[in-house]
Amino acid sequence: MPYRIKVQNKMGDWYQIFPDDVKLKSFLKVMKEQGAIFQEDGSFTCEIYEIQPVIDSIEEYIKGKQKEFNSPRALRTRIQKRQLEMDQGIYKVVPNSLFDLTNDFVPSTRKKNTGYDIEPAWRIIEKNATHWFLFTSFNFIKFLEGSIIRSDILTFKLREHETILIKGVNE
């Protein structure tokens, strides 16, 4: 049973914040500070009254993933994987960074064609925004847009008399 951390918007819909089995310590600490009730199996329920610390912990997750992506070990693994693919005749465009959105082309492997299909960056983003780490906090904010407002240019707050339910569950 995977462990999932989900948030509920005011329409009653649920959104999974992190991938399966991710128990981010900084996020769980924020939940504890906001009054989460934890069970023995690690599941919890929390009504959020302050949204910015939650967003900040999601941003820390993104920074950690970017650091992991740029590590020498990860680089060696990607190079070895690419070398193996190229030895098998698989050629494709790969990002230089987790945040590299400058490439407007994606490879075509249809009918053993190693040319490129033209696809704009906005379409690549649109297709991948739901699972790229880069968009984790954007998707979270977008999902809750009916319940949160900007308090200034860089921070958000809940609308007056709003609370948000976040659960960590084993499903």
mmCIF file with all atom_site columns, C-alpha atoms in Angstrom:
data_model
loop_
_atom_site.group_PDB
_atom_site.id
_atom_site.type_symbol
_atom_site.label_atom_id
_atom_site.label_alt_id
_atom_site.label_comp_id
_atom_site.label_asym_id
_atom_site.label_entity_id
_atom_site.label_seq_id
_atom_site.pdbx_PDB_ins_code
_atom_site.Cartn_x
_atom_site.Cartn_y
_atom_site.Cartn_z
_atom_site.occupancy
_atom_site.B_iso_or_equiv
_atom_site.pdbx_formal_charge
_atom_site.auth_seq_id
_atom_site.auth_comp_id
_atom_site.auth_asym_id
_atom_site.auth_atom_id
_atom_site.pdbx_PDB_model_num
ATOM 1   C CA . MET A 1 1   ? 0.000   0.000  0.000   1.00 0.00 ? 1   MET A CA 1
ATOM 2   C CA . PRO A 1 2   ? 1.604   3.263  -1.076  1.00 0.00 ? 2   PRO A CA 1
ATOM 3   C CA . TYR A 1 3   ? 1.730   6.222  1.269   1.00 0.00 ? 3   TYR A CA 1
ATOM 4   C CA . ARG A 1 4   ? 0.202   9.363  -0.234  1.00 0.00 ? 4   ARG A CA 1
ATOM 5   C CA . ILE A 1 5   ? -0.093  12.945 0.937   1.00 0.00 ? 5   ILE A CA 1
ATOM 6   C CA . LYS A 1 6   ? -3.228  14.583 -0.437  1.00 0.00 ? 6   LYS A CA 1
ATOM 7   C CA . VAL A 1 7   ? -4.939  17.925 -0.177  1.00 0.00 ? 7   VAL A CA 1
ATOM 8   C CA . GLN A 1 8   ? -8.641  18.650 -0.580  1.00 0.00 ? 8   GLN A CA 1
ATOM 9   C CA . ASN A 1 9   ? -9.929  21.818 -2.228  1.00 0.00 ? 9   ASN A CA 1
ATOM 10  C CA . LYS A 1 10  ? -13.212 23.497 -1.375  1.00 0.00 ? 10  LYS A CA 1
ATOM 11  C CA . MET A 1 11  ? -14.972 21.615 -4.202  1.00 0.00 ? 11  MET A CA 1
ATOM 12  C CA . GLY A 1 12  ? -14.204 18.354 -2.380  1.00 0.00 ? 12  GLY A CA 1
ATOM 13  C CA . ASP A 1 13  ? -11.659 17.122 -4.943  1.00 0.00 ? 13  ASP A CA 1
ATOM 14  C CA . TRP A 1 14  ? -8.400  15.489 -3.819  1.00 0.00 ? 14  TRP A CA 1
ATOM 15  C CA . TYR A 1 15  ? -4.918  16.135 -5.230  1.00 0.00 ? 15  TYR A CA 1
ATOM 16  C CA . GLN A 1 16  ? -1.785  14.123 -4.400  1.00 0.00 ? 16  GLN A CA 1
ATOM 17  C CA . ILE A 1 17  ? 1.009   16.579 -3.538  1.00 0.00 ? 17  ILE A CA 1
ATOM 18  C CA . PHE A 1 18  ? 4.090   14.325 -3.693  1.00 0.00 ? 18  PHE A CA 1
ATOM 19  C CA . PRO A 1 19  ? 4.814   11.037 -5.486  1.00 0.00 ? 19  PRO A CA 1
ATOM 20  C CA . ASP A 1 20  ? 3.892   7.772  -3.766  1.00 0.00 ? 20  ASP A CA 1
ATOM 21  C CA . ASP A 1 21  ? 5.793   6.903  -0.571  1.00 0.00 ? 21  ASP A CA 1
ATOM 22  C CA . VAL A 1 22  ? 7.394   10.359 -0.190  1.00 0.00 ? 22  VAL A CA 1
ATOM 23  C CA . LYS A 1 23  ? 7.381   11.333 3.491   1.00 0.00 ? 23  LYS A CA 1
ATOM 24  C CA . LEU A 1 24  ? 9.190   14.650 3.441   1.00 0.00 ? 24  LEU A CA 1
ATOM 25  C CA . LYS A 1 25  ? 10.413  15.469 6.967   1.00 0.00 ? 25  LYS A CA 1
ATOM 26  C CA . SER A 1 26  ? 10.138  19.241 6.513   1.00 0.00 ? 26  SER A CA 1
ATOM 27  C CA . PHE A 1 27  ? 6.567   18.886 5.231   1.00 0.00 ? 27  PHE A CA 1
ATOM 28  C CA . LEU A 1 28  ? 5.572   16.593 8.111   1.00 0.00 ? 28  LEU A CA 1
ATOM 29  C CA . LYS A 1 29  ? 7.148   19.077 10.526  1.00 0.00 ? 29  LYS A CA 1
ATOM 30  C CA . VAL A 1 30  ? 4.950   21.839 9.075   1.00 0.00 ? 30  VAL A CA 1
ATOM 31  C CA . MET A 1 31  ? 1.930   19.568 9.457   1.00 0.00 ? 31  MET A CA 1
ATOM 32  C CA . LYS A 1 32  ? 2.835   18.947 13.103  1.00 0.00 ? 32  LYS A CA 1
ATOM 33  C CA . GLU A 1 33  ? 3.242   22.684 13.705  1.00 0.00 ? 33  GLU A CA 1
ATOM 34  C CA . GLN A 1 34  ? -0.218  23.252 12.205  1.00 0.00 ? 34  GLN A CA 1
ATOM 35  C CA . GLY A 1 35  ? -1.807  20.747 14.565  1.00 0.00 ? 35  GLY A CA 1
ATOM 36  C CA . ALA A 1 36  ? -1.854  17.523 12.547  1.00 0.00 ? 36  ALA A CA 1
ATOM 37  C CA . ILE A 1 37  ? -3.074  14.415 14.308  1.00 0.00 ? 37  ILE A CA 1
ATOM 38  C CA . PHE A 1 38  ? -0.695  11.527 13.554  1.00 0.00 ? 38  PHE A CA 1
ATOM 39  C CA . GLN A 1 39  ? -1.586  7.835  13.830  1.00 0.00 ? 39  GLN A CA 1
ATOM 40  C CA . GLU A 1 40  ? 0.784   4.960  14.623  1.00 0.00 ? 40  GLU A CA 1
ATOM 41  C CA . ASP A 1 41  ? 1.034   3.921  10.956  1.00 0.00 ? 41  ASP A CA 1
ATOM 42  C CA . GLY A 1 42  ? 2.263   7.401  9.925   1.00 0.00 ? 42  GLY A CA 1
ATOM 43  C CA . SER A 1 43  ? -1.040  8.602  8.524   1.00 0.00 ? 43  SER A CA 1
ATOM 44  C CA . PHE A 1 44  ? -2.267  12.024 9.574   1.00 0.00 ? 44  PHE A CA 1
ATOM 45  C CA . THR A 1 45  ? -5.057  14.547 9.171   1.00 0.00 ? 45  THR A CA 1
ATOM 46  C CA . CYS A 1 46  ? -4.510  18.290 9.333   1.00 0.00 ? 46  CYS A CA 1
ATOM 47  C CA . GLU A 1 47  ? -6.660  21.370 8.825   1.00 0.00 ? 47  GLU A CA 1
ATOM 48  C CA . ILE A 1 48  ? -4.396  24.097 7.498   1.00 0.00 ? 48  ILE A CA 1
ATOM 49  C CA . TYR A 1 49  ? -4.910  27.651 8.676   1.00 0.00 ? 49  TYR A CA 1
ATOM 50  C CA . GLU A 1 50  ? -1.664  29.065 7.259   1.00 0.00 ? 50  GLU A CA 1
ATOM 51  C CA . ILE A 1 51  ? -0.741  28.095 3.688   1.00 0.00 ? 51  ILE A CA 1
ATOM 52  C CA . GLN A 1 52  ? 2.661   29.736 3.120   1.00 0.00 ? 52  GLN A CA 1
ATOM 53  C CA . PRO A 1 53  ? 4.700   27.326 5.304   1.00 0.00 ? 53  PRO A CA 1
ATOM 54  C CA . VAL A 1 54  ? 3.172   24.447 3.336   1.00 0.00 ? 54  VAL A CA 1
ATOM 55  C CA . ILE A 1 55  ? 4.149   26.057 0.016   1.00 0.00 ? 55  ILE A CA 1
ATOM 56  C CA . ASP A 1 56  ? 7.658   26.741 1.361   1.00 0.00 ? 56  ASP A CA 1
ATOM 57  C CA . SER A 1 57  ? 8.146   23.082 2.298   1.00 0.00 ? 57  SER A CA 1
ATOM 58  C CA . ILE A 1 58  ? 7.025   22.031 -1.198  1.00 0.00 ? 58  ILE A CA 1
ATOM 59  C CA . GLU A 1 59  ? 9.572   24.487 -2.648  1.00 0.00 ? 59  GLU A CA 1
ATOM 60  C CA . GLU A 1 60  ? 12.278  22.879 -0.472  1.00 0.00 ? 60  GLU A CA 1
ATOM 61  C CA . TYR A 1 61  ? 11.317  19.520 -1.975  1.00 0.00 ? 61  TYR A CA 1
ATOM 62  C CA . ILE A 1 62  ? 11.786  20.978 -5.476  1.00 0.00 ? 62  ILE A CA 1
ATOM 63  C CA . LYS A 1 63  ? 15.203  22.407 -4.533  1.00 0.00 ? 63  LYS A CA 1
ATOM 64  C CA . GLY A 1 64  ? 16.256  19.039 -3.143  1.00 0.00 ? 64  GLY A CA 1
ATOM 65  C CA . LYS A 1 65  ? 15.200  17.263 -6.331  1.00 0.00 ? 65  LYS A CA 1
ATOM 66  C CA . GLN A 1 66  ? 17.120  19.804 -8.428  1.00 0.00 ? 66  GLN A CA 1
ATOM 67  C CA . LYS A 1 67  ? 20.231  19.269 -6.302  1.00 0.00 ? 67  LYS A CA 1
ATOM 68  C CA . GLU A 1 68  ? 19.816  15.507 -6.673  1.00 0.00 ? 68  GLU A CA 1
ATOM 69  C CA . PHE A 1 69  ? 19.394  15.897 -10.461 1.00 0.00 ? 69  PHE A CA 1
ATOM 70  C CA . ASN A 1 70  ? 22.655  17.873 -10.697 1.00 0.00 ? 70  ASN A CA 1
ATOM 71  C CA . SER A 1 71  ? 24.720  15.561 -8.475  1.00 0.00 ? 71  SER A CA 1
ATOM 72  C CA . PRO A 1 72  ? 27.788  13.833 -9.997  1.00 0.00 ? 72  PRO A CA 1
ATOM 73  C CA . ARG A 1 73  ? 26.281  10.411 -9.301  1.00 0.00 ? 73  ARG A CA 1
ATOM 74  C CA . ALA A 1 74  ? 23.032  11.283 -11.096 1.00 0.00 ? 74  ALA A CA 1
ATOM 75  C CA . LEU A 1 75  ? 25.007  12.727 -13.998 1.00 0.00 ? 75  LEU A CA 1
ATOM 76  C CA . ARG A 1 76  ? 27.032  9.500  -14.335 1.00 0.00 ? 76  ARG A CA 1
ATOM 77  C CA . THR A 1 77  ? 23.823  7.444  -14.216 1.00 0.00 ? 77  THR A CA 1
ATOM 78  C CA . ARG A 1 78  ? 22.198  9.582  -16.931 1.00 0.00 ? 78  ARG A CA 1
ATOM 79  C CA . ILE A 1 79  ? 25.305  9.355  -19.126 1.00 0.00 ? 79  ILE A CA 1
ATOM 80  C CA . GLN A 1 80  ? 25.451  5.567  -18.747 1.00 0.00 ? 80  GLN A CA 1
ATOM 81  C CA . LYS A 1 81  ? 21.752  5.262  -19.547 1.00 0.00 ? 81  LYS A CA 1
ATOM 82  C CA . ARG A 1 82  ? 22.095  7.506  -22.610 1.00 0.00 ? 82  ARG A CA 1
ATOM 83  C CA . GLN A 1 83  ? 25.133  5.528  -23.798 1.00 0.00 ? 83  GLN A CA 1
ATOM 84  C CA . LEU A 1 84  ? 23.184  2.286  -23.499 1.00 0.00 ? 84  LEU A CA 1
ATOM 85  C CA . GLU A 1 85  ? 20.229  3.788  -25.410 1.00 0.00 ? 85  GLU A CA 1
ATOM 86  C CA . MET A 1 86  ? 22.516  5.097  -28.147 1.00 0.00 ? 86  MET A CA 1
ATOM 87  C CA . ASP A 1 87  ? 24.172  1.670  -28.426 1.00 0.00 ? 87  ASP A CA 1
ATOM 88  C CA . GLN A 1 88  ? 20.670  0.277  -29.017 1.00 0.00 ? 88  GLN A CA 1
ATOM 89  C CA . GLY A 1 89  ? 19.959  2.917  -31.683 1.00 0.00 ? 89  GLY A CA 1
ATOM 90  C CA . ILE A 1 90  ? 17.645  5.078  -29.589 1.00 0.00 ? 90  ILE A CA 1
ATOM 91  C CA . TYR A 1 91  ? 18.302  8.779  -30.105 1.00 0.00 ? 91  TYR A CA 1
ATOM 92  C CA . LYS A 1 92  ? 16.383  11.444 -28.225 1.00 0.00 ? 92  LYS A CA 1
ATOM 93  C CA . VAL A 1 93  ? 16.583  14.963 -26.878 1.00 0.00 ? 93  VAL A CA 1
ATOM 94  C CA . VAL A 1 94  ? 17.380  15.122 -23.161 1.00 0.00 ? 94  VAL A CA 1
ATOM 95  C CA . PRO A 1 95  ? 17.271  18.174 -20.890 1.00 0.00 ? 95  PRO A CA 1
ATOM 96  C CA . ASN A 1 96  ? 20.466  19.664 -19.512 1.00 0.00 ? 96  ASN A CA 1
ATOM 97  C CA . SER A 1 97  ? 18.604  20.592 -16.366 1.00 0.00 ? 97  SER A CA 1
ATOM 98  C CA . LEU A 1 98  ? 15.428  19.734 -14.545 1.00 0.00 ? 98  LEU A CA 1
ATOM 99  C CA . PHE A 1 99  ? 14.420  23.312 -15.401 1.00 0.00 ? 99  PHE A CA 1
ATOM 100 C CA . ASP A 1 100 ? 15.535  23.293 -19.080 1.00 0.00 ? 100 ASP A CA 1
ATOM 101 C CA . LEU A 1 101 ? 12.458  24.350 -21.051 1.00 0.00 ? 101 LEU A CA 1
ATOM 102 C CA . THR A 1 102 ? 14.395  25.925 -23.929 1.00 0.00 ? 102 THR A CA 1
ATOM 103 C CA . ASN A 1 103 ? 14.262  22.942 -26.265 1.00 0.00 ? 103 ASN A CA 1
ATOM 104 C CA . ASP A 1 104 ? 11.435  23.274 -28.794 1.00 0.00 ? 104 ASP A CA 1
ATOM 105 C CA . PHE A 1 105 ? 11.978  19.865 -30.361 1.00 0.00 ? 105 PHE A CA 1
ATOM 106 C CA . VAL A 1 106 ? 11.241  16.315 -29.288 1.00 0.00 ? 106 VAL A CA 1
ATOM 107 C CA . PRO A 1 107 ? 12.448  13.185 -31.072 1.00 0.00 ? 107 PRO A CA 1
ATOM 108 C CA . SER A 1 108 ? 10.427  11.049 -33.398 1.00 0.00 ? 108 SER A CA 1
ATOM 109 C CA . THR A 1 109 ? 10.948  7.306  -33.006 1.00 0.00 ? 109 THR A CA 1
ATOM 110 C CA . ARG A 1 110 ? 8.019   6.308  -35.169 1.00 0.00 ? 110 ARG A CA 1
ATOM 111 C CA . LYS A 1 111 ? 8.895   3.834  -37.908 1.00 0.00 ? 111 LYS A CA 1
ATOM 112 C CA . LYS A 1 112 ? 12.553  3.892  -36.818 1.00 0.00 ? 112 LYS A CA 1
ATOM 113 C CA . ASN A 1 113 ? 12.814  7.529  -37.880 1.00 0.00 ? 113 ASN A CA 1
ATOM 114 C CA . THR A 1 114 ? 15.474  9.269  -35.829 1.00 0.00 ? 114 THR A CA 1
ATOM 115 C CA . GLY A 1 115 ? 14.521  12.754 -37.023 1.00 0.00 ? 115 GLY A CA 1
ATOM 116 C CA . TYR A 1 116 ? 12.649  15.286 -34.920 1.00 0.00 ? 116 TYR A CA 1
ATOM 117 C CA . ASP A 1 117 ? 9.013   16.261 -34.744 1.00 0.00 ? 117 ASP A CA 1
ATOM 118 C CA . ILE A 1 118 ? 8.596   19.952 -34.126 1.00 0.00 ? 118 ILE A CA 1
ATOM 119 C CA . GLU A 1 119 ? 6.713   20.546 -30.895 1.00 0.00 ? 119 GLU A CA 1
ATOM 120 C CA . PRO A 1 120 ? 6.720   23.908 -29.094 1.00 0.00 ? 120 PRO A CA 1
ATOM 121 C CA . ALA A 1 121 ? 8.001   24.214 -25.523 1.00 0.00 ? 121 ALA A CA 1
ATOM 122 C CA . TRP A 1 122 ? 4.547   25.250 -24.248 1.00 0.00 ? 122 TRP A CA 1
ATOM 123 C CA . ARG A 1 123 ? 3.104   21.941 -25.477 1.00 0.00 ? 123 ARG A CA 1
ATOM 124 C CA . ILE A 1 124 ? 5.884   19.936 -23.833 1.00 0.00 ? 124 ILE A CA 1
ATOM 125 C CA . ILE A 1 125 ? 5.193   21.813 -20.578 1.00 0.00 ? 125 ILE A CA 1
ATOM 126 C CA . GLU A 1 126 ? 1.442   21.296 -20.901 1.00 0.00 ? 126 GLU A CA 1
ATOM 127 C CA . LYS A 1 127 ? 1.882   17.545 -21.352 1.00 0.00 ? 127 LYS A CA 1
ATOM 128 C CA . ASN A 1 128 ? 4.371   17.151 -18.506 1.00 0.00 ? 128 ASN A CA 1
ATOM 129 C CA . ALA A 1 129 ? 3.338   19.773 -15.929 1.00 0.00 ? 129 ALA A CA 1
ATOM 130 C CA . THR A 1 130 ? 1.332   17.304 -13.905 1.00 0.00 ? 130 THR A CA 1
ATOM 131 C CA . HIS A 1 131 ? 4.371   15.234 -12.910 1.00 0.00 ? 131 HIS A CA 1
ATOM 132 C CA . TRP A 1 132 ? 7.536   17.329 -13.309 1.00 0.00 ? 132 TRP A CA 1
ATOM 133 C CA . PHE A 1 133 ? 8.996   18.299 -9.941  1.00 0.00 ? 133 PHE A CA 1
ATOM 134 C CA . LEU A 1 134 ? 9.387   21.845 -11.234 1.00 0.00 ? 134 LEU A CA 1
ATOM 135 C CA . PHE A 1 135 ? 5.599   22.248 -11.241 1.00 0.00 ? 135 PHE A CA 1
ATOM 136 C CA . THR A 1 136 ? 4.829   20.705 -7.848  1.00 0.00 ? 136 THR A CA 1
ATOM 137 C CA . SER A 1 137 ? 4.127   23.995 -6.058  1.00 0.00 ? 137 SER A CA 1
ATOM 138 C CA . PHE A 1 138 ? 2.444   25.533 -9.136  1.00 0.00 ? 138 PHE A CA 1
ATOM 139 C CA . ASN A 1 139 ? 0.010   22.605 -9.355  1.00 0.00 ? 139 ASN A CA 1
ATOM 140 C CA . PHE A 1 140 ? -0.624  22.796 -5.602  1.00 0.00 ? 140 PHE A CA 1
ATOM 141 C CA . ILE A 1 141 ? -1.416  26.525 -5.769  1.00 0.00 ? 141 ILE A CA 1
ATOM 142 C CA . LYS A 1 142 ? -3.517  26.119 -8.925  1.00 0.00 ? 142 LYS A CA 1
ATOM 143 C CA . PHE A 1 143 ? -5.532  23.320 -7.304  1.00 0.00 ? 143 PHE A CA 1
ATOM 144 C CA . LEU A 1 144 ? -6.305  25.535 -4.300  1.00 0.00 ? 144 LEU A CA 1
ATOM 145 C CA . GLU A 1 145 ? -6.792  28.808 -6.172  1.00 0.00 ? 145 GLU A CA 1
ATOM 146 C CA . GLY A 1 146 ? -10.377 29.196 -4.915  1.00 0.00 ? 146 GLY A CA 1
ATOM 147 C CA . SER A 1 147 ? -9.183  29.126 -1.297  1.00 0.00 ? 147 SER A CA 1
ATOM 148 C CA . ILE A 1 148 ? -5.976  31.160 -1.404  1.00 0.00 ? 148 ILE A CA 1
ATOM 149 C CA . ILE A 1 149 ? -4.993  34.689 -2.369  1.00 0.00 ? 149 ILE A CA 1
ATOM 150 C CA . ARG A 1 150 ? -1.706  36.522 -2.671  1.00 0.00 ? 150 ARG A CA 1
ATOM 151 C CA . SER A 1 151 ? -0.709  38.410 0.449   1.00 0.00 ? 151 SER A CA 1
ATOM 152 C CA . ASP A 1 152 ? 2.167   40.053 -1.442  1.00 0.00 ? 152 ASP A CA 1
ATOM 153 C CA . ILE A 1 153 ? 4.214   39.377 -4.561  1.00 0.00 ? 153 ILE A CA 1
ATOM 154 C CA . LEU A 1 154 ? 5.916   36.247 -3.163  1.00 0.00 ? 154 LEU A CA 1
ATOM 155 C CA . THR A 1 155 ? 3.544   34.835 -0.558  1.00 0.00 ? 155 THR A CA 1
ATOM 156 C CA . PHE A 1 156 ? 0.040   33.439 -0.297  1.00 0.00 ? 156 PHE A CA 1
ATOM 157 C CA . LYS A 1 157 ? -2.556  33.257 2.439   1.00 0.00 ? 157 LYS A CA 1
ATOM 158 C CA . LEU A 1 158 ? -5.897  31.559 2.881   1.00 0.00 ? 158 LEU A CA 1
ATOM 159 C CA . ARG A 1 159 ? -9.042  33.538 2.239   1.00 0.00 ? 159 ARG A CA 1
ATOM 160 C CA . GLU A 1 160 ? -10.849 34.646 5.361   1.00 0.00 ? 160 GLU A CA 1
ATOM 161 C CA . HIS A 1 161 ? -12.637 31.789 7.194   1.00 0.00 ? 161 HIS A CA 1
ATOM 162 C CA . GLU A 1 162 ? -11.072 29.168 4.881   1.00 0.00 ? 162 GLU A CA 1
ATOM 163 C CA . THR A 1 163 ? -9.283  26.003 5.964   1.00 0.00 ? 163 THR A CA 1
ATOM 164 C CA . ILE A 1 164 ? -7.700  23.304 3.841   1.00 0.00 ? 164 ILE A CA 1
ATOM 165 C CA . LEU A 1 165 ? -7.644  19.615 4.702   1.00 0.00 ? 165 LEU A CA 1
ATOM 166 C CA . ILE A 1 166 ? -4.407  17.688 4.116   1.00 0.00 ? 166 ILE A CA 1
ATOM 167 C CA . LYS A 1 167 ? -4.137  13.951 4.765   1.00 0.00 ? 167 LYS A CA 1
ATOM 168 C CA . GLY A 1 168 ? -1.299  11.473 4.717   1.00 0.00 ? 168 GLY A CA 1
ATOM 169 C CA . VAL A 1 169 ? -2.784  8.033  4.086   1.00 0.00 ? 169 VAL A CA 1
ATOM 170 C CA . ASN A 1 170 ? -1.729  4.474  3.341   1.00 0.00 ? 170 ASN A CA 1
ATOM 171 C CA . GLU A 1 171 ? -3.882  3.391  0.401   1.00 0.00 ? 171 GLU A CA 1
#
